[in-house]
Amino acid sequence: MNTAPHIINITSPVSKALAMLNDLSGKAMTLFAVDDEGRLQGSLTDGDIRRGLLRGVTVNSPVSELIHRACHSLPAGNIDLRLLKEYRLSRLRLIPLVDSDMRIVDILDTNHTTTLLPISALLMAGGKGERLRPLTLTTPKPLLDIDGKAIIDYNVESLARAGIRHICVATNYMAEKIEAHFSENPVNGVEVECVREHEFLGTIGAASLYEHTPADGDTLVMNSDLLTTVSFEEMYLHHRAEQADITIAAIPYNVAVPYAILTTDSNGMVTALKEKPSYSYYANAGIYIIANRLLNSLPKGERTDATDLIEQTIADGGRVSYFPLSGVWIDIGSPADFAHARELMRQHRLMGES
């Protein structure tokens, strides 16, 4: 963000702080005081000023007499995600990111960017969307409009709010339309890069078309035609806690059998009878966090499905974990799914406006 409106020298008079806070009206009204070397000394709000004036501080006094010196900050480039989450949940809106000398490098507004995940993202957007024809005869499915916004933009915005700044979109069907969509304007301040498949490479083969860095990092890979409220932060923290090579987002899936099911033994005898049982499973949600070294090992330009990579990783003794997904998850694969998604987002918008 533009940090200048929020930074004041520690020797500046209280009157200047009041003027700066007035200019921030309607935004996050917090200032950060720095010394002549630009090092963070503390924070200042209009509440701090009011309390100072009540105890006799004047508008000509330096802000050093009012600042809260124990203000929270985080080291830029080495973010403790759990601490950041703790700050956010305690309703701390602005968090300065500082270098090793406590100079402010950036200021995080948690109302706009909830976390800072150190990963890249790859959105798979090459499919033909045949089940949604005739809608997809002239428009690729990721660009279909849901309540005034392209499907894929919901996902890009969610990734941007999670602090993911390198987002790549793999295209194929009507690739030029998706490329043009992202060439016009950044989405939530993120410039999206497109990589084009010249033949269909399966559900993850497009990841072989470019190098994933850093080599010891991770990439979030997901289908672009999903609408979901999955917490990318929680999924990433789970991935790291499990020291996983691949983490699969999973949705609960229940199967109800409308008949009585027999349990039998090896002699052909019935040992039990269960009336209309229900079984619970986890299904693949089409969202993964994958180690970059695995993505970089994919055969270049060859068709590969995500299930192929997962099965090979398991066979090689790798760690594959799953992350149960709660909240909204809609795979927009049919006209009924599309209609449901449009109505859901319309209701969500109306609730936000009320």
Steps between C-alpha positions, in 0.01 A plus 500: 500500500601867483671538837567876489160614636555283807857598592591801714829612647519462875593868539196628305243702696169350605326747266660330200387161626144633530511626143634167372235303687233730361624424149461129581135540596305197379818293478719335762574796732836393643838671469842348558769723647858461376827664598731691265645169382154371408490247782164413652448655843130449564142545383253784540121520471245773554419333833863540612480870413173555686640335811816710470310827467294413809817463704644830381696425183459783246469498123852640484649212698697235308314178425772316695305595813193310381608196301436142604855366499410132537330487160495171312705440186622208294833438325461544125594190301481267800138517608382288791159408358362383833599828667349692209178303542504580874538872426218486246263317734572760769362756249835663433440650156833659399824310558834656399746265330854595596853413397779392735557866599130552580446718193149468359504314169125472459178519699254212489130588509334182625162622377630457146777241533428253776832315493824475303540146375850433361374298205406542135173394339407328177140512376402239244277668241543299179186288494224530239210503747297278269227428757422873516437542128365714337639750757857386432476505121611864496639548853750280686349367822738692734369828352130423541331774700377436853336805656706745295835327530683226308519165684880503492518850650339377822790258536769753407358743757501231770861414421596869507333545839716212624808699398587285198664733250611264223195351331519311173204386289534201267289552187404301192140527379439861387834587657512841334184610681637410842834662417321818391292499818811509719697737278250781556525555876661335800255320730528625859835651413641171371623468143403154378732313266358261240669189364343332197464129434521425129339162562298370792743389770260356757409644837855595602727455195503876437711536816790360296500803269700725735746480789356514851714696743639486758593135459424429867169692492141408426232590246124501546336337200125520451231479238392846390130414475445449873324729742627437850557660837786268589757661730825491303677609818373205704570262214858625470560482876369143495726416204807629685404339831467162327827555309305385198616477141141535383190613690160436345198709595221252568124536522276266703304267274222280634355196325160376617405147393122464465507125569586264781864395464614146578823413677617151408781263593724282283250212523228702337307550822336827595651632823323833525244718332523879497193696396560791258852584619677830433873522433720809531802569284725789403499606135768689309401871485740591217722718723856396586816631659792328330874516560672684215757224460216263406352744249844555351538123457195470274578385144516812283198555282352154563146425611491444876205496737522610863404147604805365311733728697330417831515124440866519393587706809335241725678217316833681549440524874407870500267662748150574370261658748141622472337816629126476576324790333219673684276773363407561138628277220329497161646328197331689216468213257133502401224752432349416841834569673533826308149615597566405865828693503339810350220499757744438786721793404198724443375424851850555639517842334155600624594401855813714473298799380237470776 
